[in-house]
Amino acid sequence: MNGWKRIIKFLLVFLGYEKMRKVINGNKFEKNNYLEGNV
């Protein structure tokens, strides 16, 4: 049972990290488009 909890916890952390990375990358992309549009 403990092993399963560890695996689930790891998956949640990993998925959360991937989500955050996508959000951060998305924000950078939007900012770049915004800056290019202004120039």
PDB file of C-alpha atoms in Angstrom:
ATOM      1  CA  MET A   1       0.000   0.000   0.000  1.00  0.00           C
ATOM      2  CA  ASN A   2       2.817   2.422   0.844  1.00  0.00           C
ATOM      3  CA  GLY A   3       4.462   1.704  -2.510  1.00  0.00           C
ATOM      4  CA  TRP A   4       1.260   2.650  -4.325  1.00  0.00           C
ATOM      5  CA  LYS A   5       0.953   5.900  -2.384  1.00  0.00           C
ATOM      6  CA  ARG A   6       4.528   6.768  -3.309  1.00  0.00           C
ATOM      7  CA  ILE A   7       3.888   6.069  -7.008  1.00  0.00           C
ATOM      8  CA  ILE A   8       0.662   8.120  -7.005  1.00  0.00           C
ATOM      9  CA  LYS A   9       2.390  10.984  -5.195  1.00  0.00           C
ATOM     10  CA  PHE A  10       5.233  10.896  -7.732  1.00  0.00           C
ATOM     11  CA  LEU A  11       2.777  10.927 -10.639  1.00  0.00           C
ATOM     12  CA  LEU A  12       0.857  13.867  -9.170  1.00  0.00           C
ATOM     13  CA  VAL A  13       4.064  15.849  -8.646  1.00  0.00           C
ATOM     14  CA  PHE A  14       5.285  14.982 -12.147  1.00  0.00           C
ATOM     15  CA  LEU A  15       1.964  15.937 -13.771  1.00  0.00           C
ATOM     16  CA  GLY A  16       1.838  19.147 -11.754  1.00  0.00           C
ATOM     17  CA  TYR A  17       5.372  19.991 -12.894  1.00  0.00           C
ATOM     18  CA  GLU A  18       4.491  19.349 -16.542  1.00  0.00           C
ATOM     19  CA  LYS A  19       1.390  21.544 -16.201  1.00  0.00           C
ATOM     20  CA  MET A  20       3.384  24.380 -14.617  1.00  0.00           C
ATOM     21  CA  ARG A  21       6.046  24.123 -17.319  1.00  0.00           C
ATOM     22  CA  LYS A  22       3.412  24.339 -20.056  1.00  0.00           C
ATOM     23  CA  VAL A  23       1.806  27.358 -18.359  1.00  0.00           C
ATOM     24  CA  ILE A  24       5.179  29.096 -18.019  1.00  0.00           C
ATOM     25  CA  ASN A  25       6.100  28.307 -21.638  1.00  0.00           C
ATOM     26  CA  GLY A  26       2.647  29.492 -22.766  1.00  0.00           C
ATOM     27  CA  ASN A  27       3.095  32.807 -20.932  1.00  0.00           C
ATOM     28  CA  LYS A  28       6.519  33.355 -22.509  1.00  0.00           C
ATOM     29  CA  PHE A  29       5.080  32.612 -25.950  1.00  0.00           C
ATOM     30  CA  GLU A  30       2.203  35.058 -25.442  1.00  0.00           C
ATOM     31  CA  LYS A  31       4.538  37.776 -24.189  1.00  0.00           C
ATOM     32  CA  ASN A  32       6.818  37.310 -27.208  1.00  0.00           C
ATOM     33  CA  ASN A  33       3.862  37.620 -29.591  1.00  0.00           C
ATOM     34  CA  TYR A  34       2.668  40.716 -27.720  1.00  0.00           C
ATOM     35  CA  LEU A  35       6.102  42.365 -27.919  1.00  0.00           C
ATOM     36  CA  GLU A  36       6.485  41.514 -31.608  1.00  0.00           C
ATOM     37  CA  GLY A  37       3.031  42.936 -32.277  1.00  0.00           C
ATOM     38  CA  ASN A  38       4.009  46.235 -30.623  1.00  0.00           C
ATOM     39  CA  VAL A  39       7.231  46.512 -32.635  1.00  0.00           C
TER      40      VAL A  39
END
